[in-house]
Amino acid sequence: MKGDTSLRWWQKTIAYEIYVNSFQDSDGDGYGDLNGIRSRLEHLESLGVGAIWLTPVYASPMVDNGYDVADYYHINPRYGTMEEMEALIKEAGDRGIRIVMDLVFNHTSDKCVWFTESEKSAGNEYSDWYIWKDAEPDGGAPNNWRSIFGGSAWEWSESRQQYYLHTFAKEQPDLNWENPKVREELYNVALFWLDKGVGGFRMDAIPYIKKPAGFPGGEADEVDGMTGIHEMTANTPGILDFLNEFKQRVTAGRDIFTVGEANGVTPADLQRWVGRDGVFDMIFEFSHVNLDFQSDEIWCRTKKWTLRDLKEAITASQKATEENGWYPIFFENHDKERSIEHYFPKNADPVKAGKALATVLLMLRGTPFIYQGEELGMTNVRWPSIDDYNDINSVSQYNIALQNGLSEKEALECVYRFSRDNARTPMQWDTTEYAGFTTGTPWLPVNENYQTVNAETEALDEASVLSWYKRLARFRKEHAALVYGTYTEVLNDREDVYAFVREDGEEKLLIAVNFSGEEAEYDITSTGAGETEEILISSYGDDDDRGGAMLERLRPYEAVVLRIANEV
Ligand code: NOJ
Ligand code: MG
């Protein structure tokens, strides 16, 4: 309710994810870095951002671009120094922006000294820091789990003469959370960063930290005889004991927030994770971004979905966090394709589509997470060969597609659609060479559309996606109902329009977004929500020249926010 001061700072702000490799290079080596981020804080401030989630900046061999951590206490030299990190925390803080660290605690790099020691023998200090198992009598792996990046989740170690478990790539061995010394050390890592003044943590791959006792195999897939590790280990009972301990030891009572990356935690489970006594403040759950997959996130095994499925998924999460808990709203991150292509038809005007989705992102209840470039309407890429791709999962998924009988061309189509590189191309700042991202050669090619899709050009154009983001960010600040108010979906049956009401007792706002390329008329009085009174903002920009009955009509991909009268 308006005037309710019980919400905390991170519930009232907008968060922004920076994929450090691709945001801004300052030293011409072609990789983004900390000084690059420091030089771009104004851009974030203009979007009303109060928290930056930084993807991992720790020392790493970069097999999975930093999600393979070799040393949690040191900054990756590619990105800068600890002094520069401290300067970033300070300078961002001066602008009211807090830095949120990505804690990769399910696994480390195989180059982390904990692992290199662990691999040496079964009788040293680190022996039980990872998950080691003997071979089966025939020399085979302990079970048939398939890692998330494809292939067996077990890797044979010659030196230790045992298998170790890796939920992701073989260079990312899983830590053994059953070992209290491991947990202790991870808490120390988190406390080290809290001492530096960070504003919170994003907890990477967190549902996988607990494995089922006995490590049972699963039903064999007809193609490779394996079973996805996600099905076997995600949210194993007992996991919340670990996470409660983490909360008690590290985060409880501090003015920070935690957001768990918790794929597979459904809205029904949400209360235990983020409820009043939950282990985190928020979790990223993926039901609305993984609508495309049958299971296991295998890119070549897709299923069809409609706008109603998307609306149902979002509404379920909004409802699950209605009474307590809080929702991080997102459509993009560094693991997903760009949202314009994800949620709109191929021929949709990308500027209109980008603005339509922005409206949902910034008007829902929760903390919006903008992913870098989303605010510009950046789109996917299509490169000629699989060899052009950097993302290890793209390469794995390409091979899985071939294994599933697809042709090379078809396999590449799966990569075009879902590659993580789609979201990882350099940020597009201006029209100069390499879009102002670097003066050297960028580590990943710049999207060809940077001449029109870039921050500088868009800032000068009132009709751009970027200008719309800024407008929505201001609008959110001006209307308390958008932060404090309730969420009610209306017109639920529509396959073309997503509409919801945000209400705080003082004001009632209707957000209506047309996801189709056709005009859409609707009747809001039929929902009992009230009567539309006035268009406050429209993504077409001509807010004022429609009146009366025409209020309830949306043009292709149009998004509007209307005030509605409380009394019907
Ligand atoms: C999720 C991260 O977002 C992704 O980029 C990474 O590959 C895996 N976790 C493994 O850490
Ligand atoms: Mg650099």
Short mmCIF file of C-alpha atoms in Angstrom, two decimals, residues 39 55 89 110 229 237 243 259 266 288 301 340 352 360 372 427 468 492 503 505 507 521 545 553 558:
data_model
loop_
_atom_site.label_atom_id
_atom_site.label_comp_id
_atom_site.label_asym_id
_atom_site.label_seq_id
_atom_site.Cartn_x
_atom_site.Cartn_y
_atom_site.Cartn_z
CA SER A 39 33.03 4.52 -17.36
CA THR A 55 28.72 -12.08 -13.74
CA ILE A 89 31.93 -0.57 -5.63
CA ASP A 110 39.38 -27.87 -12.29
CA ILE A 229 21.33 -34.70 -14.13
CA PRO A 237 15.53 -32.98 -0.03
CA LEU A 243 20.96 -22.99 2.50
CA VAL A 259 18.70 -14.11 -5.51
CA THR A 266 8.34 -24.28 -9.21
CA HIS A 288 8.31 -18.53 -18.40
CA ARG A 301 13.62 -31.06 -28.50
CA ILE A 340 12.44 -9.97 -29.02
CA LYS A 352 7.71 -2.14 -31.17
CA VAL A 360 5.69 -6.01 -19.00
CA GLN A 372 22.55 -5.52 -20.84
CA MET A 427 27.13 -4.13 -25.96
CA TRP A 468 10.97 3.92 -23.69
CA ASN A 492 -6.81 -14.12 -19.26
CA GLU A 503 -3.56 -1.34 -7.63
CA GLY A 505 -5.76 1.65 -2.93
CA GLU A 507 -4.52 4.29 -7.89
CA GLU A 521 -9.88 -4.47 -29.19
CA ASP A 545 -4.77 11.63 -29.61
CA ARG A 553 -7.90 -0.66 -28.78
CA GLU A 558 1.39 -1.64 -28.77
#
